[in-house]
Coordinates of N, CA and C in Angstrom, one line a residue:
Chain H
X1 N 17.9 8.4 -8.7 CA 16.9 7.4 -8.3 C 15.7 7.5 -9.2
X2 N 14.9 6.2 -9.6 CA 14.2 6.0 -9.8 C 12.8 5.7 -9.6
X3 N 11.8 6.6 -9.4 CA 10.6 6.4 -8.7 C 9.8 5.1 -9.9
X4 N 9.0 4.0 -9.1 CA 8.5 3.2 -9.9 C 6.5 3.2 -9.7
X5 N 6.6 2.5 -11.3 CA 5.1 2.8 -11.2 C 4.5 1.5 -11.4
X6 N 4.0 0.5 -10.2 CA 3.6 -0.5 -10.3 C 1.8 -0.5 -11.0
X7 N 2.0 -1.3 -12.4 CA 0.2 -1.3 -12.5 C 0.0 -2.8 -12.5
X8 N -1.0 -3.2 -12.5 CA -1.9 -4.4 -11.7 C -2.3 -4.9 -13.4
X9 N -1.7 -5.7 -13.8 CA -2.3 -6.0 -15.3 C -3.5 -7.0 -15.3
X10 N -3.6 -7.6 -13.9 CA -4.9 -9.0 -13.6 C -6.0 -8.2 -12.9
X11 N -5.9 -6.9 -13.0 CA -7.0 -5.9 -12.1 C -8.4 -6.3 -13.2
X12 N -9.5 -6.8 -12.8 CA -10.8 -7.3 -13.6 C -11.4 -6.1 -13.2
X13 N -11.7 -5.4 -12.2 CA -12.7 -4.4 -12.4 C -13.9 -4.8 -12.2
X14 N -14.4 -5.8 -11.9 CA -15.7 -6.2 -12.4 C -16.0 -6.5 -13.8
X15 N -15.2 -6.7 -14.4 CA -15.5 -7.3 -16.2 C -15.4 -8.3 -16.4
X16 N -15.8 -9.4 -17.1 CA -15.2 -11.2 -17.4 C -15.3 -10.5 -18.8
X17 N -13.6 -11.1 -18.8 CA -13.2 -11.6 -20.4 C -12.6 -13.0 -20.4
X18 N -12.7 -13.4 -21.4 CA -12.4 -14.2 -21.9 C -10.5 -14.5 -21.9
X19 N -10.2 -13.3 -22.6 CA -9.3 -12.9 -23.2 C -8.7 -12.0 -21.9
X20 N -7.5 -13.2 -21.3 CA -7.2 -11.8 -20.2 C -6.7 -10.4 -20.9
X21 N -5.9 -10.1 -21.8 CA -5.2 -9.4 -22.1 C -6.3 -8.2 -22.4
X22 N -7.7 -8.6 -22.0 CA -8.8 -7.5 -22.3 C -8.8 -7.1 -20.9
X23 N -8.5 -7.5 -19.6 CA -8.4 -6.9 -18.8 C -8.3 -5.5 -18.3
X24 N -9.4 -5.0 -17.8 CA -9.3 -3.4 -17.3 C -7.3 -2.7 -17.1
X25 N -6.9 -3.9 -16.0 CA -5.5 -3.9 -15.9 C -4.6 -4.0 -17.0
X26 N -4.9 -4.8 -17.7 CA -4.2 -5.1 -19.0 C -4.3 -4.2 -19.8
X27 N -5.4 -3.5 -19.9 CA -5.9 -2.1 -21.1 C -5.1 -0.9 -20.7
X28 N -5.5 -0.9 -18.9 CA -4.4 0.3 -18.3 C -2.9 0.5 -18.6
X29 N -2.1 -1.1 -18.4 CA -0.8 -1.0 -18.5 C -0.4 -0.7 -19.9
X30 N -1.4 -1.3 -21.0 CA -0.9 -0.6 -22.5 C -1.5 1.2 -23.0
X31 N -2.4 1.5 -21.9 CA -2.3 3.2 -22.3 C -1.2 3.7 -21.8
X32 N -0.8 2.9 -20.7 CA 0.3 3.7 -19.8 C 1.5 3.9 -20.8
X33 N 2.0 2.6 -21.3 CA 3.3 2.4 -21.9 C 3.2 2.8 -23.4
X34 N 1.6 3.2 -23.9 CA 1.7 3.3 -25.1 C 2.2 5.3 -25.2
X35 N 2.3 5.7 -24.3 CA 2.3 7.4 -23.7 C 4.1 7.0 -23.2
X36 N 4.3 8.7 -23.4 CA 5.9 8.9 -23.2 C 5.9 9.0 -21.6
X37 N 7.0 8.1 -21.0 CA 7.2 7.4 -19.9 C 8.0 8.9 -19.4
X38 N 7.4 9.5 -18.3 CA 8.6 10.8 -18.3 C 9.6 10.1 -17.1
X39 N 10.4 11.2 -17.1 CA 11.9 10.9 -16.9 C 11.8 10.5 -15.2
X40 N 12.3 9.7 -14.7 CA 12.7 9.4 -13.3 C 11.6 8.4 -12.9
X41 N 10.8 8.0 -14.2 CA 9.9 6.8 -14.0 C 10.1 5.8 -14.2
X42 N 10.1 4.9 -14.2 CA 10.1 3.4 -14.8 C 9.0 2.6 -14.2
X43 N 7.8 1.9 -15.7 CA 7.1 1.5 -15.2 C 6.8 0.3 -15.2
X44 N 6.1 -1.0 -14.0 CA 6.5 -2.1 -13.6 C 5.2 -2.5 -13.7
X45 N 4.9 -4.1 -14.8 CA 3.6 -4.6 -14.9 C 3.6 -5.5 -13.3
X46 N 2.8 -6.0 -12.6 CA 3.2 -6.4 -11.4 C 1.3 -7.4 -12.1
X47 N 1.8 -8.7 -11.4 CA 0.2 -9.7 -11.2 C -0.3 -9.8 -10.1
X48 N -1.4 -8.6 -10.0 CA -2.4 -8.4 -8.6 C -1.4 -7.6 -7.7
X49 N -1.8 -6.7 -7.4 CA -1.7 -6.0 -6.1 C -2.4 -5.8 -5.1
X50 N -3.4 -7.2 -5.0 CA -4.4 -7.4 -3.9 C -5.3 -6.2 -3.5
X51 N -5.5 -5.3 -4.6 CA -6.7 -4.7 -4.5 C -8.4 -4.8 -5.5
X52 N -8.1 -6.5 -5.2 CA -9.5 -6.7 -6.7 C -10.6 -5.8 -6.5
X53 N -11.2 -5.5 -4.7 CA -12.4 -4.6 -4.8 C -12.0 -3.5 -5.7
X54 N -11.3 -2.6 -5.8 CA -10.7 -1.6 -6.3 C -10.4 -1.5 -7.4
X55 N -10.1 -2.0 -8.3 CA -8.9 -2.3 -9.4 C -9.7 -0.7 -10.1
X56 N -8.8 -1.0 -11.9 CA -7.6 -1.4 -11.7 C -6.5 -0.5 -10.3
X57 N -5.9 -1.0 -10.2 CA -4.6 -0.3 -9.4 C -3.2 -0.2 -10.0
X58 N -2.6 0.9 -9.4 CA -1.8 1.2 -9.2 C -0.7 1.6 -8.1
X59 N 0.1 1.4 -8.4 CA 1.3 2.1 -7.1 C 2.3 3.0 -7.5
X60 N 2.6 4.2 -6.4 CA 3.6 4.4 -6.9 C 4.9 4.3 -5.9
X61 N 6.3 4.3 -5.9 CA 7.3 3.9 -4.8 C 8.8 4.1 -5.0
X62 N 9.1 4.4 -4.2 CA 10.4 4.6 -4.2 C 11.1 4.8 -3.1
X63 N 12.4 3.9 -2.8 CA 13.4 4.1 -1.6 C 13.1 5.3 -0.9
X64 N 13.2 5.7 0.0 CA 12.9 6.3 1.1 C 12.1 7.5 0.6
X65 N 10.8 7.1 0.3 CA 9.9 8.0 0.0 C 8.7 7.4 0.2
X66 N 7.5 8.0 0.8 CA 6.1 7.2 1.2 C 5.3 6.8 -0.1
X67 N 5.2 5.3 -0.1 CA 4.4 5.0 -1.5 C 2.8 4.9 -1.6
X68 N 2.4 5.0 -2.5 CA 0.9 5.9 -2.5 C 0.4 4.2 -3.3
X69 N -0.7 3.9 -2.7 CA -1.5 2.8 -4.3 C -2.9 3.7 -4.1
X70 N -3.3 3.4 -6.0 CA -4.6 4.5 -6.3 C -5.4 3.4 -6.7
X71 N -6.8 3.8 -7.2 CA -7.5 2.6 -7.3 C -8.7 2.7 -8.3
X72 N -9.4 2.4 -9.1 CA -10.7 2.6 -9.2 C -10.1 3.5 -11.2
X73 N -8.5 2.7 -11.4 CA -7.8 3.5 -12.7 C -8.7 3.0 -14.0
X74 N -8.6 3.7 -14.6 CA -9.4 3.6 -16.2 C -8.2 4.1 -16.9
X75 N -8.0 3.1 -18.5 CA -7.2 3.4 -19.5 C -7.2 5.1 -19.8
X76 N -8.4 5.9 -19.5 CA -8.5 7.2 -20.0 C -7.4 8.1 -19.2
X77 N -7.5 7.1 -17.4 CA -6.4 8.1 -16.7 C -5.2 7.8 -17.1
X78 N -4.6 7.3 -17.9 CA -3.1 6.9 -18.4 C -2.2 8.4 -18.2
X79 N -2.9 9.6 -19.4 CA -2.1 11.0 -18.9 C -2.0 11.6 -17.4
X80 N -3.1 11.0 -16.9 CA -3.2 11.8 -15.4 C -2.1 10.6 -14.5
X81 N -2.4 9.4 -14.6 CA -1.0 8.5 -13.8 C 0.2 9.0 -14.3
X82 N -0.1 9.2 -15.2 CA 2.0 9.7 -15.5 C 2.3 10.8 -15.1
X83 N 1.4 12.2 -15.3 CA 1.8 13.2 -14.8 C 2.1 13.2 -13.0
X84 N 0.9 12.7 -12.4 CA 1.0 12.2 -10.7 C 2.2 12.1 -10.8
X85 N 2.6 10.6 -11.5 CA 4.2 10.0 -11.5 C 5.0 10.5 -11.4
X86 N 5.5 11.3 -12.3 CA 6.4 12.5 -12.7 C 6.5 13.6 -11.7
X87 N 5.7 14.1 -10.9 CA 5.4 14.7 -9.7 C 5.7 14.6 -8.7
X88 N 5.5 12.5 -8.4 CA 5.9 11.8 -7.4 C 7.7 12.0 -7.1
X89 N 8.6 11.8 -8.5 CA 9.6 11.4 -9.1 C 10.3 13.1 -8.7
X90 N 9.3 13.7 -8.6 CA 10.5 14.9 -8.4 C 10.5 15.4 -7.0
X91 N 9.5 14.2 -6.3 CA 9.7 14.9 -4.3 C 10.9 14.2 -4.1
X92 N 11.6 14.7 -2.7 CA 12.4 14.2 -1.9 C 11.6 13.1 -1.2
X93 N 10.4 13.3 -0.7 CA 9.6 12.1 0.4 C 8.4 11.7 -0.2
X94 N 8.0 11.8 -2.0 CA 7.6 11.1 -2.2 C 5.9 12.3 -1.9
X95 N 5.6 13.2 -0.8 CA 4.6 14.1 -1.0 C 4.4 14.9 -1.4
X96 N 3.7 14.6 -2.6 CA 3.4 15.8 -3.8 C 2.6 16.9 -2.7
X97 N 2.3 18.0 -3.0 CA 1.2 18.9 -2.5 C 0.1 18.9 -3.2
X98 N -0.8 19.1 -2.1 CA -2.1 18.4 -2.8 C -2.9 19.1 -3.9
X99 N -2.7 20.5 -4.0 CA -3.3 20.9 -5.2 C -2.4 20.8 -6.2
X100 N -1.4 19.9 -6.4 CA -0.6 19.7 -7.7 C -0.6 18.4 -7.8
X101 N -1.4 17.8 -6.8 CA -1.7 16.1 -7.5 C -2.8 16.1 -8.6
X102 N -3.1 15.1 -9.3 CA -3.9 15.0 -10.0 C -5.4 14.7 -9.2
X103 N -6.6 15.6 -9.6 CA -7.7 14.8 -9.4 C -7.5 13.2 -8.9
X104 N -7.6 12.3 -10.0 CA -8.0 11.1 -9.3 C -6.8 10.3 -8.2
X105 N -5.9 11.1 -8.0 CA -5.0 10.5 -7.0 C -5.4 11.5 -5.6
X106 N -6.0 12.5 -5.7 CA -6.6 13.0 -4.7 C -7.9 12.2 -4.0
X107 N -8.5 11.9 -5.2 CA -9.7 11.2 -4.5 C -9.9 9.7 -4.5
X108 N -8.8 9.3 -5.2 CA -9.2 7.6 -5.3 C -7.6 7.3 -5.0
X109 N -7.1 7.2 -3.5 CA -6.3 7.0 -2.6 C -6.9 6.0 -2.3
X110 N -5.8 4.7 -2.5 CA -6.6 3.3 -1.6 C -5.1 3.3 -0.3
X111 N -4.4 4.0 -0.3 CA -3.2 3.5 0.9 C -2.2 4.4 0.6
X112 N -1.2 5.0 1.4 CA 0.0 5.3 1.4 C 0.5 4.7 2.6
X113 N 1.7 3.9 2.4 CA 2.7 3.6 3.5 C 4.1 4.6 3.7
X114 N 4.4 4.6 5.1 CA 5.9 5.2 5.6 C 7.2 4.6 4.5
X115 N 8.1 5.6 4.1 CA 9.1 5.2 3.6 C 9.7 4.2 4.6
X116 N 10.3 3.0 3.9 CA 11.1 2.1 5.1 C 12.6 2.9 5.7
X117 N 13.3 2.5 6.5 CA 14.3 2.9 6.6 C 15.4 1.6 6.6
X118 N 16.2 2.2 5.2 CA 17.0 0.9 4.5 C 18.0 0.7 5.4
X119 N 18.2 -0.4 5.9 CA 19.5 -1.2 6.5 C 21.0 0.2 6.9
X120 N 21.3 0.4 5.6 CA 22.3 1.4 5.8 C 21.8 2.3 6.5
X121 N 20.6 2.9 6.2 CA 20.5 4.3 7.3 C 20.3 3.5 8.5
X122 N 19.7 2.3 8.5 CA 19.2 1.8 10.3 C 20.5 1.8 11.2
X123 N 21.5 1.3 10.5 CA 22.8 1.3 10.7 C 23.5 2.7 11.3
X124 N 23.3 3.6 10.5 CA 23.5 5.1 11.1 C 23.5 5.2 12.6
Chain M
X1 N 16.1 -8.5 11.1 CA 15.2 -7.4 10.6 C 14.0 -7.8 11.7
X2 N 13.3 -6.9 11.6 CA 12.1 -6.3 12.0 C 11.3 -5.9 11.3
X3 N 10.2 -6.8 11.0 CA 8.5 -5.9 10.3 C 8.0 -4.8 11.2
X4 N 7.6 -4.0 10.2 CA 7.2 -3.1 10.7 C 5.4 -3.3 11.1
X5 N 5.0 -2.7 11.9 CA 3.4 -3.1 11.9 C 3.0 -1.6 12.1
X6 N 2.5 -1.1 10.8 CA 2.2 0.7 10.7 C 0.5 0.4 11.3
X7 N 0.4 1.1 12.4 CA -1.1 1.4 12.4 C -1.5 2.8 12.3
X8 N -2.8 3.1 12.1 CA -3.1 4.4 11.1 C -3.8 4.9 12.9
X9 N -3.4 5.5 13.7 CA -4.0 6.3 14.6 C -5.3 7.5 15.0
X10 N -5.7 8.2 13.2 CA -6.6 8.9 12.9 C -7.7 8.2 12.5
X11 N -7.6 7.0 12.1 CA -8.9 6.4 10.9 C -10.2 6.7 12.0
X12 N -11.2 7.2 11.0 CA -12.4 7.4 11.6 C -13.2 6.6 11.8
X13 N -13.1 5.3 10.3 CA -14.0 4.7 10.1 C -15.6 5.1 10.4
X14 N -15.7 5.5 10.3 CA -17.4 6.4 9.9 C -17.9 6.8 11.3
X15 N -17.4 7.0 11.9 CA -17.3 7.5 13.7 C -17.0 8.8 14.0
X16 N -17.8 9.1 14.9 CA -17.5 10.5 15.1 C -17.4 11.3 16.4
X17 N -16.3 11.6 16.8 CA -15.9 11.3 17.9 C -15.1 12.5 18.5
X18 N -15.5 13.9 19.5 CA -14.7 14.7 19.7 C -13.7 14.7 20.2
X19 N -13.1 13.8 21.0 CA -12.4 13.2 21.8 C -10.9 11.9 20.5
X20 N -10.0 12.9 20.1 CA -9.6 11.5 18.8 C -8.7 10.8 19.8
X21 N -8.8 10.2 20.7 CA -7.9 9.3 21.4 C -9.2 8.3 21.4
X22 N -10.3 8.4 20.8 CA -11.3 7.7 20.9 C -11.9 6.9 19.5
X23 N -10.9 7.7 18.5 CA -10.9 7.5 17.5 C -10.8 5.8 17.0
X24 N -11.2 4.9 15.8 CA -11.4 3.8 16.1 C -9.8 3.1 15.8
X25 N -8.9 4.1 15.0 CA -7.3 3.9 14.9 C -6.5 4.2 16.0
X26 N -7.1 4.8 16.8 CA -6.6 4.9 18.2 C -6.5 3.9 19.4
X27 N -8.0 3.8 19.1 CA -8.4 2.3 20.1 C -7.6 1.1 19.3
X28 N -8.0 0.8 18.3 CA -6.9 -0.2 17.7 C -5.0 -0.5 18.3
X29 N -4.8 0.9 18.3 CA -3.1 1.1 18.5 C -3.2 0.9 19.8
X30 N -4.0 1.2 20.6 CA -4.0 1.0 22.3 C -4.0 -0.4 22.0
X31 N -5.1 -1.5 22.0 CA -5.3 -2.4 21.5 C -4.1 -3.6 21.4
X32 N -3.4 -3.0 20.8 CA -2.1 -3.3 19.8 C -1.0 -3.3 20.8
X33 N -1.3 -2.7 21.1 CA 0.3 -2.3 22.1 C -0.2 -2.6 23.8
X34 N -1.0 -3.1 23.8 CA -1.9 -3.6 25.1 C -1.3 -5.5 25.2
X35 N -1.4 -5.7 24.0 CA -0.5 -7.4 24.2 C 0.9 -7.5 23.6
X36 N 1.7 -8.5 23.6 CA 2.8 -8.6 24.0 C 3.5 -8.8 22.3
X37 N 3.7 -8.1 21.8 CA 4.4 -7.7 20.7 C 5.0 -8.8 20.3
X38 N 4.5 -9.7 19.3 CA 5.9 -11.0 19.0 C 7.2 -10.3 18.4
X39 N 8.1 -11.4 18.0 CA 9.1 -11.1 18.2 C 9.4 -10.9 17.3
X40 N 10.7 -9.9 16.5 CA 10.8 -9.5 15.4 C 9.8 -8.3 14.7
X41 N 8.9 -8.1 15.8 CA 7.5 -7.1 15.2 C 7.9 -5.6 15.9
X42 N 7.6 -4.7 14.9 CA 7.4 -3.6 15.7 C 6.3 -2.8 15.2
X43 N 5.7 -2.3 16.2 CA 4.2 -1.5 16.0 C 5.1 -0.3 16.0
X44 N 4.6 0.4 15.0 CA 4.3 1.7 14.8 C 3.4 2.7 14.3
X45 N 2.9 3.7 15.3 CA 1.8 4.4 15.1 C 2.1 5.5 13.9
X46 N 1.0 5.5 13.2 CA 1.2 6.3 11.9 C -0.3 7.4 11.4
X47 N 0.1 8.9 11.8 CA -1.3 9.8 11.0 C -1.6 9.3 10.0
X48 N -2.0 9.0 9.9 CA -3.0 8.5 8.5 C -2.2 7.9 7.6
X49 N -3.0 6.8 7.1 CA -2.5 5.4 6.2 C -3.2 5.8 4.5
X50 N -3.6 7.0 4.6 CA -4.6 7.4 3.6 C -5.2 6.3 3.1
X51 N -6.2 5.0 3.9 CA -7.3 4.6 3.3 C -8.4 5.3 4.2
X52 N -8.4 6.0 4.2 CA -9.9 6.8 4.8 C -10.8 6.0 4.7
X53 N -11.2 5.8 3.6 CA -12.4 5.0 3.2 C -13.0 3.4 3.8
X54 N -11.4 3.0 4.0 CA -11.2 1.4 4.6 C -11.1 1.8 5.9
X55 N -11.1 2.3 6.9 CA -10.2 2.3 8.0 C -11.1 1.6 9.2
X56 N -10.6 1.1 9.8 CA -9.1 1.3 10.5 C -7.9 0.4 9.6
X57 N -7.2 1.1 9.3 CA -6.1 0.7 8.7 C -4.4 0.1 9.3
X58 N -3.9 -0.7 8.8 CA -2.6 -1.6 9.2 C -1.7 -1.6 8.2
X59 N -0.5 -1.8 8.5 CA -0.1 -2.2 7.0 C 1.2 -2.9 7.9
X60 N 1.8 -4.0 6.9 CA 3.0 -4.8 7.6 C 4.0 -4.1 6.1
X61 N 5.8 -4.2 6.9 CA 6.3 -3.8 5.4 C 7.4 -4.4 6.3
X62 N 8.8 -4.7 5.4 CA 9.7 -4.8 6.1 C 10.9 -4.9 4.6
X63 N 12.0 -4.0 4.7 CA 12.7 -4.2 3.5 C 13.0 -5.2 2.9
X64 N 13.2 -5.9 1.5 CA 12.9 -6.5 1.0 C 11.9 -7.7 1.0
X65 N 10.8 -7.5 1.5 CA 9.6 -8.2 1.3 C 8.2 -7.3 0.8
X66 N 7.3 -7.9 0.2 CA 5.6 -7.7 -0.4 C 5.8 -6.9 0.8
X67 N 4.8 -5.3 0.8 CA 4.1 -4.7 1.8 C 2.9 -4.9 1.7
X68 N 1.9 -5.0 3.1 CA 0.6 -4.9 2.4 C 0.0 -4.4 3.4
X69 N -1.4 -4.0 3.0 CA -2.2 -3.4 3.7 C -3.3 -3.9 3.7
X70 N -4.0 -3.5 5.0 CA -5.2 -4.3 5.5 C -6.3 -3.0 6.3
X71 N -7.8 -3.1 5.6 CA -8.8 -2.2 6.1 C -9.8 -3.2 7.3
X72 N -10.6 -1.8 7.7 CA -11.6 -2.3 8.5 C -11.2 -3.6 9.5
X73 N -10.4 -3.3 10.0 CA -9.8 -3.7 11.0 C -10.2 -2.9 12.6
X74 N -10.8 -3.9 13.9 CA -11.5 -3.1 15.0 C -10.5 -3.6 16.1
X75 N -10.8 -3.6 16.9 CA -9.6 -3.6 18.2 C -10.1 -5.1 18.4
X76 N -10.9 -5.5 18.1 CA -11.0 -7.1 18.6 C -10.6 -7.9 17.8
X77 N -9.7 -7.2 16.6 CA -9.2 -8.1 15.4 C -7.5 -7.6 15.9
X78 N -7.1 -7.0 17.4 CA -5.5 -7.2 17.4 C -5.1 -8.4 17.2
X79 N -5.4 -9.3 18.8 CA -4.8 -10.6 18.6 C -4.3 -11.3 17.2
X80 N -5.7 -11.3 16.4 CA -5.4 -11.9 15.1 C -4.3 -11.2 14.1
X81 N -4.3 -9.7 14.4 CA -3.5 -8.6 13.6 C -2.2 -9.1 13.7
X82 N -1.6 -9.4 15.3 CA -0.4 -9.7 15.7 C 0.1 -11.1 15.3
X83 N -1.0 -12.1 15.3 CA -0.5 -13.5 14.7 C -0.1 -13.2 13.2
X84 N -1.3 -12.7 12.5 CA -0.6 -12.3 11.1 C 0.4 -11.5 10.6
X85 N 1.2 -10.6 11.4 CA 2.3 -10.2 11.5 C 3.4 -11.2 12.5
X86 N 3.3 -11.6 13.0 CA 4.3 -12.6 13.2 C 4.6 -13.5 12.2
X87 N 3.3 -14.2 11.6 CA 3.8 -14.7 10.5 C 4.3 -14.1 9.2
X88 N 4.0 -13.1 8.8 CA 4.9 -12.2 7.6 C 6.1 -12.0 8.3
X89 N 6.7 -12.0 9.5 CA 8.1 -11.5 10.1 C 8.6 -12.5 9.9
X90 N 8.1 -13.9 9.8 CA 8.8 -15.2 9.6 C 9.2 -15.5 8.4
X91 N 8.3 -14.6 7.3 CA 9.1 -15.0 5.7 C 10.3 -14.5 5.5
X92 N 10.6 -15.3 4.3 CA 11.5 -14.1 3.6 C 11.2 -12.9 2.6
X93 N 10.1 -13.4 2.3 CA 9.8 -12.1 1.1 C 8.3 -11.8 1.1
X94 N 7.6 -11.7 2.5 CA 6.4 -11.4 2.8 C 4.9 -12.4 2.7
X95 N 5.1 -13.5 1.7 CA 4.2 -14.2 1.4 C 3.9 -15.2 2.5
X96 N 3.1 -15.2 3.2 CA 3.1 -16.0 3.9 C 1.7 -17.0 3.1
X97 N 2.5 -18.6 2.9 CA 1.0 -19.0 2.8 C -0.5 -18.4 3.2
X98 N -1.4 -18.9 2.0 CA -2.9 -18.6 2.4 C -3.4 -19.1 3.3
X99 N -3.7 -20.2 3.6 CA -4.2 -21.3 4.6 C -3.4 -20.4 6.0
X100 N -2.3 -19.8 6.1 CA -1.7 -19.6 7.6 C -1.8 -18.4 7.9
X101 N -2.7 -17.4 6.7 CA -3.2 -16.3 7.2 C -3.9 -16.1 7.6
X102 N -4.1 -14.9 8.9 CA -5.7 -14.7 9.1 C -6.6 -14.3 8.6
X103 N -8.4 -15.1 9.0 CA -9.0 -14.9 8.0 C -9.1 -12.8 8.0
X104 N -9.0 -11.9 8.6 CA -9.3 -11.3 8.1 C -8.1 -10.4 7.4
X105 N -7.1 -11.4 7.6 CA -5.9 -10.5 6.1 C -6.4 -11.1 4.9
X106 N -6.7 -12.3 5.3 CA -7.2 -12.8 3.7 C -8.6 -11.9 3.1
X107 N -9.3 -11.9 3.6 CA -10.4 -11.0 3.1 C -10.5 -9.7 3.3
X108 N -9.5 -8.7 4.0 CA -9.5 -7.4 4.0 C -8.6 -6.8 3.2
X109 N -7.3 -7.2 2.4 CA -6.5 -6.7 2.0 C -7.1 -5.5 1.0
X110 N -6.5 -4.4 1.1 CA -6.6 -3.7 0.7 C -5.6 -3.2 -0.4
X111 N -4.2 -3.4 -0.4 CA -3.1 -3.8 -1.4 C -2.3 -4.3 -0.9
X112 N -1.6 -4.7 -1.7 CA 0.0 -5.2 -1.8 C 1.2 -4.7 -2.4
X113 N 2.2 -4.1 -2.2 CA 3.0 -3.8 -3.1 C 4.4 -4.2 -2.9
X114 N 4.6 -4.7 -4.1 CA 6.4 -5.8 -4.1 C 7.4 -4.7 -3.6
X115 N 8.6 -5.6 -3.0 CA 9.5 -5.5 -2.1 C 10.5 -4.1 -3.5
X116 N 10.6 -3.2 -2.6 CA 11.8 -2.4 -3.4 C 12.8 -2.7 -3.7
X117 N 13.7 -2.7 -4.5 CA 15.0 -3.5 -4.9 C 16.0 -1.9 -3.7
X118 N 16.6 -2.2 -3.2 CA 17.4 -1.6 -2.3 C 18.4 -0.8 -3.3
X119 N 19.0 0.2 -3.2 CA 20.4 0.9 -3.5 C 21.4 0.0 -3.6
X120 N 21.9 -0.6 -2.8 CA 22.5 -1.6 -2.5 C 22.4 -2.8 -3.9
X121 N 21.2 -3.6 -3.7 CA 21.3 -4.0 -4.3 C 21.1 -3.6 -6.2
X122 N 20.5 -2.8 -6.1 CA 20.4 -2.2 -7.6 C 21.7 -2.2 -8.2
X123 N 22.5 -1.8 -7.0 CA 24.1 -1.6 -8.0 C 24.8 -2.7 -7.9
X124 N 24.1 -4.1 -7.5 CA 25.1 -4.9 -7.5 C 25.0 -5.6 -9.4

């Protein structure tokens, strides 16, 4: 399985451009992709993730694992999102331990939600 | 299916309180479970939604639809909590028009994150 990394490419941040593609979100999702995507990631441009106070944002998610969205991201954290990522990608439930998360996912947590329980397990 | 309606039972919201059954995510979840649950909805109480910062915190999710989450939310905003989760239990993929949301999902959201693609369906 593949843990996914939703970033917010319309995340303004508080900036007006002109030029969406200058977007705080838009700058984040090209440091992210311009950096080696590690293994068990795959990462998902998504438009808005309804955290404009916040931005840019991100999420991270995967099938029966608790998904985390971060907030307040700068193109500079591009290595620190992917390492989180990669960390996220190697739990069973999705909880990294906290002194092996990165800084800004420790402190700029805007939500984690319960893994859902998919149809087939409800079924169980 | 059934939406889930996660409420965050710890949130402090800037309250301080020795007694955490007094807690303002606690009172909320009493709150909550004090009127008559629409249909398709199920409340569930959840330690912490990690928006600390926002809280009292909610979140609606239900497999294959948008999750989202909602801050600063007080026990006098159930009623409205539970209309707005009836209405997301009515979509199919979480969006419930704007106009037929409450106003304070419309102005509180704190994120959103798109529906997981299931196992199931991934391999189809």
């Amino acid at each position: 399985m593949t843990a996914t990394l939703y970033v917010c490419t319309t995340c303004k941040a508080g900036e007006t451009h002109e030029d969406d593609s200058q977007r705080p979100g838009a700058r984040l999702h090209r440091a992210l992709s311009a950096l080696e995507t590690p293994q068990d990631v795959q990462i998902v441009a998504v438009e808005c993730l309804s955290a404009c106070k916040a931005g840019a944002a991100v999420a991270l998610s995967q099938p029966g694992k608790w998904t985390y969205v971060y907030g307040h991201m700068t193109d500079a954290d591009a290595p620190d999102i992917l390492t989180g990522a990669a960390a996220y990608a190697a739990t069973d439930d999705g909880l990294v331990p906290w002194r092996e998360r990165p800084v800004i996912f420790r402190k700029q947590s805007l939500a984690r939600i319960p893994a859902l329980k998919l149809p087939a397990e409800a079924a169980e």
